Short mmCIF file of C-alpha atoms in Angstrom, two decimals:
data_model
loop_
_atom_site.label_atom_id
_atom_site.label_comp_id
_atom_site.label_asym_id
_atom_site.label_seq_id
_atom_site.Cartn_x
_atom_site.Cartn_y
_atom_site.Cartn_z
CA UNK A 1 74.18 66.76 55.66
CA UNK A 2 73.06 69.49 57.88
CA UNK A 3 71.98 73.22 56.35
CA UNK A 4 72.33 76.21 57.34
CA UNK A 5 70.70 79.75 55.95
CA UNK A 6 72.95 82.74 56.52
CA UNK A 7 71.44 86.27 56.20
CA UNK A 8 74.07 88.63 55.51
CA UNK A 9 76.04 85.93 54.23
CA UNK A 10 78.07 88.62 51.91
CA UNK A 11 79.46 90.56 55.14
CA UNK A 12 82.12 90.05 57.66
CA UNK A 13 80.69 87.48 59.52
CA UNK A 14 78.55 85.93 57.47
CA UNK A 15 81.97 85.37 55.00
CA UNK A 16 83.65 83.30 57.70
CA UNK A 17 80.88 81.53 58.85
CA UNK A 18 79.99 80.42 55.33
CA UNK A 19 83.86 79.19 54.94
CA UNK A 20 83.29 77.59 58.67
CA UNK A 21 79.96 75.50 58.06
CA UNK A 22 81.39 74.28 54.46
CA UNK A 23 84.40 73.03 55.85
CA UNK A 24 82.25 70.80 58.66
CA UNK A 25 80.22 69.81 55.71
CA UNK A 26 77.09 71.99 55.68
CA UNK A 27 74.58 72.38 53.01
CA UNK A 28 75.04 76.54 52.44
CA UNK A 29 72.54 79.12 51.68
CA UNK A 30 72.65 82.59 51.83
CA UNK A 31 70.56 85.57 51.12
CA UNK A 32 71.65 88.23 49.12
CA UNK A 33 69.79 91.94 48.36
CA UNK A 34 68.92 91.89 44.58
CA UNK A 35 71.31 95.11 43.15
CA UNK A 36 72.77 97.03 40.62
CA UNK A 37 76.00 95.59 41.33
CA UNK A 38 77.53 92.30 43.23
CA UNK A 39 78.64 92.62 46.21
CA UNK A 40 79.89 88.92 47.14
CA UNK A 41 83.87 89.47 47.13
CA UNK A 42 83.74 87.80 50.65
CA UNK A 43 82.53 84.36 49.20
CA UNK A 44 83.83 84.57 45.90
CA UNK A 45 86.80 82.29 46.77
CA UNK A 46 84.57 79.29 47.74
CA UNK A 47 83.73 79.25 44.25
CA UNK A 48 87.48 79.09 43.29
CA UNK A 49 86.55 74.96 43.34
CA UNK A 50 83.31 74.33 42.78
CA UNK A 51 84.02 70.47 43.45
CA UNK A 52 84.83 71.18 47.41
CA UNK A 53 82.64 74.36 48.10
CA UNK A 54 80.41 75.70 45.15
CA UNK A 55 78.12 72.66 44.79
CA UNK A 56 77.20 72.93 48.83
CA UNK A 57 76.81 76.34 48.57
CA UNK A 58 73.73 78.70 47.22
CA UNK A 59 73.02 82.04 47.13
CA UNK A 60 69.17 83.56 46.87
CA UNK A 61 67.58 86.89 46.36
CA UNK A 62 65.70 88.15 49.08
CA UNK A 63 65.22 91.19 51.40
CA UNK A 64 64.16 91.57 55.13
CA UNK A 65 61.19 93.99 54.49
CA UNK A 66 59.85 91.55 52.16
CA UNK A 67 57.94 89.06 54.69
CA UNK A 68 56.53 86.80 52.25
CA UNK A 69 59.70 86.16 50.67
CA UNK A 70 61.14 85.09 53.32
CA UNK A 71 58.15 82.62 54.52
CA UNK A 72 58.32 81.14 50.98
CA UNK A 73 62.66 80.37 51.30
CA UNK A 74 62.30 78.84 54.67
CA UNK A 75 59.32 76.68 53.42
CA UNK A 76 61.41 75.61 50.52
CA UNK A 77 64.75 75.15 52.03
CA UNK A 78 63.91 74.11 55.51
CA UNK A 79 67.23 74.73 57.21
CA UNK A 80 68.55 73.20 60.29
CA UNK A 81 70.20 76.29 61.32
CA UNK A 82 69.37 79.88 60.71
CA UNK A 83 72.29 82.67 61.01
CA UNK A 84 70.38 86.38 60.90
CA UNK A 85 73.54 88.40 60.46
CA UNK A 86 71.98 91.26 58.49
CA UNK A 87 71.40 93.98 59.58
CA UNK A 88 72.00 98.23 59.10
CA UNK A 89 75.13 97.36 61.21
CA UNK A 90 76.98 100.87 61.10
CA UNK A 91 76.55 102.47 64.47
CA UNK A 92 77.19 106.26 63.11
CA UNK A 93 75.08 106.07 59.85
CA UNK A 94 71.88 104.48 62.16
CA UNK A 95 71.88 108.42 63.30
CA UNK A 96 71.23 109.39 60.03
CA UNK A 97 68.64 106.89 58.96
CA UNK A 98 67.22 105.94 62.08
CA UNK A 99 63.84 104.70 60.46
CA UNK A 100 65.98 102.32 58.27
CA UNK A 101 67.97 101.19 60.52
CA UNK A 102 64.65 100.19 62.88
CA UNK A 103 62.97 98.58 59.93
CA UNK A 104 66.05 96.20 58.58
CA UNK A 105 67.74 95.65 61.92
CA UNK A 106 64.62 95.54 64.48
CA UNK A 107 61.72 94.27 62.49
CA UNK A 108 63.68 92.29 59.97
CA UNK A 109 64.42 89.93 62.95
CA UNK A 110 60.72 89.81 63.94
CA UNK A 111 60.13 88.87 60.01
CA UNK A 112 62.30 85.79 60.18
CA UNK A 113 61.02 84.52 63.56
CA UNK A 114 57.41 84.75 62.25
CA UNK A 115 58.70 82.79 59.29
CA UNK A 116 59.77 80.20 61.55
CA UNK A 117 56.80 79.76 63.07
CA UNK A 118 54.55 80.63 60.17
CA UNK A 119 55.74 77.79 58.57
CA UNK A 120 56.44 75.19 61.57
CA UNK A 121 60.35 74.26 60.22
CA UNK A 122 61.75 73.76 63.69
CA UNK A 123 65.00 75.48 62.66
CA UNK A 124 67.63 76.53 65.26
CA UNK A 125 67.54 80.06 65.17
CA UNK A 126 70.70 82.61 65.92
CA UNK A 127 69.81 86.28 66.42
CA UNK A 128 73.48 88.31 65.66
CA UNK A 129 72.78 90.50 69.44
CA UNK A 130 75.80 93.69 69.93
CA UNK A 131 77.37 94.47 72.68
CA UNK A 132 75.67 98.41 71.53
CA UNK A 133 72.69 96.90 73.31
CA UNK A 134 74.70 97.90 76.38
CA UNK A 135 75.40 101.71 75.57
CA UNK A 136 75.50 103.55 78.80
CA UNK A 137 77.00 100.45 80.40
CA UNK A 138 75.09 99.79 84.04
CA UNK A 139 78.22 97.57 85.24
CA UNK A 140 81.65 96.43 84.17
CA UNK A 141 82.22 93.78 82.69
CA UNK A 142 79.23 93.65 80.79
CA UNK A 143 77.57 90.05 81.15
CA UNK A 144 74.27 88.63 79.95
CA UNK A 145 72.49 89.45 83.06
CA UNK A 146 73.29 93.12 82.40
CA UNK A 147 70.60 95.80 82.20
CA UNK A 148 70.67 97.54 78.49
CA UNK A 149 70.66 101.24 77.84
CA UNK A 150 71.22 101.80 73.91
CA UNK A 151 72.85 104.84 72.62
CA UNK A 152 72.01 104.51 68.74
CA UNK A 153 69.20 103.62 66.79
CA UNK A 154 70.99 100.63 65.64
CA UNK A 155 71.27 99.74 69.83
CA UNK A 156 67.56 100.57 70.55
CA UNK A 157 66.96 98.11 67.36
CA UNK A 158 69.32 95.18 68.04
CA UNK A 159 67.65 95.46 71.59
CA UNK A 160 63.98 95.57 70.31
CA UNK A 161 65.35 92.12 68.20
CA UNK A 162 67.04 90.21 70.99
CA UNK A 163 63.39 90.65 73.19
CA UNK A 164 61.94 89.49 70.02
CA UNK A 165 64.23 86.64 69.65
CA UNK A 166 63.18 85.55 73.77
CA UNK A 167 60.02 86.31 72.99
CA UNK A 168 59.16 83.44 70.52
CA UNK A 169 61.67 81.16 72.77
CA UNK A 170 59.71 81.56 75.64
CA UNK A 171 55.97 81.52 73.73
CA UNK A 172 56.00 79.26 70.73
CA UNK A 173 59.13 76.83 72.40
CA UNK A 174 61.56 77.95 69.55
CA UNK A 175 65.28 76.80 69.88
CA UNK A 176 66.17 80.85 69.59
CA UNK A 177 69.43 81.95 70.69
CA UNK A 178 71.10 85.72 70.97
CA UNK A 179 74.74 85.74 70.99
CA UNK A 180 75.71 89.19 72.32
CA UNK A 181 79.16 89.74 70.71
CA UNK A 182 81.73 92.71 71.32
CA UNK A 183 83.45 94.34 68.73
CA UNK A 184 84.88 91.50 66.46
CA UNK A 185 87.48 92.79 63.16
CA UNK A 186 89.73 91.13 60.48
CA UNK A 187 90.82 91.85 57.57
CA UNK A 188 87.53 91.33 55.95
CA UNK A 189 85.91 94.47 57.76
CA UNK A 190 84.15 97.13 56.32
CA UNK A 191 86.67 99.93 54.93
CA UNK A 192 84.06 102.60 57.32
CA UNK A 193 84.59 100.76 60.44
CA UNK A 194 86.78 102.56 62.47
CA UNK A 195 89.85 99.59 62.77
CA UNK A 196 89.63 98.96 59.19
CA UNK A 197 89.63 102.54 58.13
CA UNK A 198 92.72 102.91 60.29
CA UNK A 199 94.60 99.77 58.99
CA UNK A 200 93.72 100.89 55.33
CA UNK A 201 94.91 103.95 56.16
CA UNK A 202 98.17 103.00 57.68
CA UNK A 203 99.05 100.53 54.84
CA UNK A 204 97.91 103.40 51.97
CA UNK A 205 100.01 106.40 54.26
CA UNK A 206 103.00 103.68 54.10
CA UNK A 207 102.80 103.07 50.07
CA UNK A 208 102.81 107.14 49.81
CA UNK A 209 99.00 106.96 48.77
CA UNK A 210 97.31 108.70 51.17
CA UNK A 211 98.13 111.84 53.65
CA UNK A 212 96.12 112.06 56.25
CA UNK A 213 93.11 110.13 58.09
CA UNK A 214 90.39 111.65 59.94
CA UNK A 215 88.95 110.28 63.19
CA UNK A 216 86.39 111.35 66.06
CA UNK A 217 86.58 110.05 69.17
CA UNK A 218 89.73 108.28 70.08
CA UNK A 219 89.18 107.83 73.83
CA UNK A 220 86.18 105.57 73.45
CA UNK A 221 86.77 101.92 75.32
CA UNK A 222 86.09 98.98 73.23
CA UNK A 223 86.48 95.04 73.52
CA UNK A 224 87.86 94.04 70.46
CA UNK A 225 88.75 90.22 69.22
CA UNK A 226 88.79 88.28 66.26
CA UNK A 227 85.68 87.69 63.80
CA UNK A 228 86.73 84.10 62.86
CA UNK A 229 86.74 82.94 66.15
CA UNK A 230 83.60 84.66 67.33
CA UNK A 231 81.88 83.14 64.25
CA UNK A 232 83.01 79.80 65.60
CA UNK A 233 81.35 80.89 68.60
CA UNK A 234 77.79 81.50 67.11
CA UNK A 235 78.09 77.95 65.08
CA UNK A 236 78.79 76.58 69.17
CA UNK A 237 75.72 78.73 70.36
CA UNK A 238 73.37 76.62 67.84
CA UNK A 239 74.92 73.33 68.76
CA UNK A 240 73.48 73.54 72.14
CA UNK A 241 70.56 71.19 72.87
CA UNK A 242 68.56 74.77 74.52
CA UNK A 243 68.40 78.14 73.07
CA UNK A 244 70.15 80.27 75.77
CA UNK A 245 72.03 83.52 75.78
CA UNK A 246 75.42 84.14 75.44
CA UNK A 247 78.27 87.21 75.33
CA UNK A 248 81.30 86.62 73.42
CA UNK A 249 83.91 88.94 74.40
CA UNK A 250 87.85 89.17 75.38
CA UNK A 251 87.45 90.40 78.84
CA UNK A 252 89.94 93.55 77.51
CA UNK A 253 88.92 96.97 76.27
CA UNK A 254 91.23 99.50 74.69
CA UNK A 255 91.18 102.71 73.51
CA UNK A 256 91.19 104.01 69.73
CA UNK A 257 94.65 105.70 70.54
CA UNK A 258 96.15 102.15 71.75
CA UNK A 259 94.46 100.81 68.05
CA UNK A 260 96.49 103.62 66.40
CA UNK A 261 100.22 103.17 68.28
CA UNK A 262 100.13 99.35 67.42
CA UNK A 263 98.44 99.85 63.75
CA UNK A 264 101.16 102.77 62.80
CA UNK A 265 103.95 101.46 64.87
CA UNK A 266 103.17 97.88 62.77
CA UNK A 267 104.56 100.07 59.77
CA UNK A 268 107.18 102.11 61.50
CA UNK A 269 105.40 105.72 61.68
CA UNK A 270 104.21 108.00 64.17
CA UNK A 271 99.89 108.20 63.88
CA UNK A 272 100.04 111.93 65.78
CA UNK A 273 101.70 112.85 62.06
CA UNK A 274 98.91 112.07 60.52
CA UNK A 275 95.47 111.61 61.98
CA UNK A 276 93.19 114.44 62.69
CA UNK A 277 89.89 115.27 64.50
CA UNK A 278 87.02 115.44 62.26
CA UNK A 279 83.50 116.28 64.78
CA UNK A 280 81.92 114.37 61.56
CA UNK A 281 82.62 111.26 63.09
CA UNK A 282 81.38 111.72 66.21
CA UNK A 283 78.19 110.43 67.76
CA UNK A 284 75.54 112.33 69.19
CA UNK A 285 75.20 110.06 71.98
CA UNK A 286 78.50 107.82 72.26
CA UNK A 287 79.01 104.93 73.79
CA UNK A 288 81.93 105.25 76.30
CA UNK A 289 83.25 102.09 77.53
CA UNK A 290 82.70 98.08 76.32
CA UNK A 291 83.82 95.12 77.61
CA UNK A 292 82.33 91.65 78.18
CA UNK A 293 82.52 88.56 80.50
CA UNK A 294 82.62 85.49 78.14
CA UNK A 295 82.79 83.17 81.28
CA UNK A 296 79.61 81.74 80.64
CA UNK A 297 80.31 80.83 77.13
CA UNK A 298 83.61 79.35 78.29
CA UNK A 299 81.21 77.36 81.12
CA UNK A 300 78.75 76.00 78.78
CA UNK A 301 80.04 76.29 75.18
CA UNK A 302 83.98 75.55 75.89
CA UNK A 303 84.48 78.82 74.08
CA UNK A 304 87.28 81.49 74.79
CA UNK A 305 88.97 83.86 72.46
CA UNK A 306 92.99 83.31 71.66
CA UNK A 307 93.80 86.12 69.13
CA UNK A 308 94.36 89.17 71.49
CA UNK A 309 94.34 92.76 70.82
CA UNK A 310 97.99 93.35 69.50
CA UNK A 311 97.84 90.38 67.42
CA UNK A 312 94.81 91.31 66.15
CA UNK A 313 95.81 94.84 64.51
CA UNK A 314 99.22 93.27 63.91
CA UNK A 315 97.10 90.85 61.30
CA UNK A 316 94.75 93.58 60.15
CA UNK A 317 97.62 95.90 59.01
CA UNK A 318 99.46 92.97 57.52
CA UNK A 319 96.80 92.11 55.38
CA UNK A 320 96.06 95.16 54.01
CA UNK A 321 99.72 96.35 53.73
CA UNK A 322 99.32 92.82 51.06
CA UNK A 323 96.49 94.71 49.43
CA UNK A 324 97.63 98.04 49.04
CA UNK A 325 101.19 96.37 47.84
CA UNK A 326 99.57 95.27 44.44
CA UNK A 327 99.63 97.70 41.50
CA UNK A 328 95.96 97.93 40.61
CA UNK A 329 95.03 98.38 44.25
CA UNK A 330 97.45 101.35 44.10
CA UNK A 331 96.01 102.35 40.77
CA UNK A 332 92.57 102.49 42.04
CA UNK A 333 93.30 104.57 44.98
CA UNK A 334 95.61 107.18 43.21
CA UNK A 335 92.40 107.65 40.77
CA UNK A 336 90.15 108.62 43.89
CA UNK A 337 89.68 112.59 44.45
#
């Protein structure tokens, strides 16, 4: 039985890969900040039957500032595979805590790698790269060759971490890998990530619950597919014999406006009713235009995306129509101010 260690195992990504590597009959750990609160509704169904899922999968306190933590639960578990999702991953809120974001998103990487080597486990390593790296994009498509030019302090981090990552490839002979992925969504996105705030919206406008949502820029370009798949994409990344880097992308960018006519059109309603500009939300530098060449992971991994971009917010608003269709969900929102 193989094992795997997930950082950020409580997130998007980190949610469906932890369903992914149970269901191929993985050994699961995770890593979880210690808090006043849980925050594990992402993995709480795997412990619906603890006879399929819960005994093969384990959650553990830890932190990426804390170093020697994370030497001692590498030493112990010595995983096959290591997943470093974590991360400060909001691009807008890395302007406002810049040092953070460096700490937790750039050096937290460096922390594992040294842990790696620190304690000589051979595990296959997967740094979660962002197509952010790319910022001020020096040529479209975007593909791995491609020069970077961050636009955030969460860019100029996840850049400073995927050097790190080739780094200790190319100097210590780790199996490291970087898989550079565009903008991936489902249903299980944050609720302040632009398409989920806008699907949320849309289902909550539809049930009468909300009046109004508030949006910066909605000419900005992105390359947008589904997180399931592109999960099943990093799990491919570590199954090859070399580590290598990869972008996983659709190939298509669209604009925020195109995410809003198929989102409020899903439901039947007009979005220039009810979204407005809000200069809150926008970036001091933004990042313009996204879109990736996935032809090498289609060479080398036999990887391509299928959900496309209609499909995609078609399933997003579904879902959360679902959500917003139960009474306490309704219940909770009509309590917020």
């Amino acid at each position: 039985m193989k094992k795997a260690l997930i950082t950020g195992i409580t997130g998007q990504d980190g949610s469906y890969l932890a369903d992914l590597l149970l269901e191929k009959g993985y050994e699961v750990h995770g890593i979880i900040r210690r808090a006043s609160t849980f925050n594990t509704v992402r993995i709480d169904h795997l412990y619906a039957d603890p006879h399929i899922n819960g005994v093969r999968l384990f959650l553990h306190y830890g932190d990426l500032s804390d170093s020697v933590n994370l030497v001692k639960l590498i030493y112990e578990l010595k995983p096959d595979e290591i997943y470093h999702l974590a991360a400060q991953s909001h691009v807008r809120v890395s302007f406002d805590i810049p040092e953070y974001t460096s700490d937790v998103t750039g050096l937290g990487t460096i922390r594992i790698l040294e842990a790696i080597r620190e304690t000589g486990i051979r595990s296959r390593f997967y740094q979660a790269s962002s197509s952010e790296m790319f910022g001020k994009v020096q040529e479209v498509p975007q593909v791995e060759t491609t020069p970077f030019w961050p636009r955030s302090p969460y860019g100029v981090a996840k850049v400073f971490a995927y050097w790190a990552t080739v780094n200790y490839r190319e100097s210590y002979g780790l199996c490291a890998s970087n898989g550079i992925l565009f903008n991936h969504e489902s249903p299980r996105r944050g609720e302040t990530f632009v398409t989920r705030k806008i699907t949320r919206a849309v289902a909550a406008i539809k049930h009468g619950l909300q009046h109004e949502l508030f949006l910066g820029n909605l000419d900005a370009k992105r390359d947008w597919g589904y997180a399931p798949e592109f999960v099943e994409g990093m799990w491919r990344i570590l199954q090859h014999d070399e580590g290598d880097d990869f972008v996983l992308a659709t190939n298509e960018t669209h604009t925020i406006r195109e995410f809003l006519d198929i989102a409020f059109g899903r439901v039947d309603l007009d979005w220039k009713e009810y979204v407005k500009h809000d200069e809150r939300y926008e970036r001091p530098a933004e990042v313009d235009l996204l879109i990736g060449n996935p032809a090498k992971a289609k060479r080398v991994l036999d990887w391509e995306p299928k959900v496309r971009f209609r499909e995609l917010v078609q399933i997003m608003v579904d879902a959360d129509m679902k959500l917003l269709a139960r009474p306490l969900a309704q219940q909770h929102l009509g309590q917020m101010p």
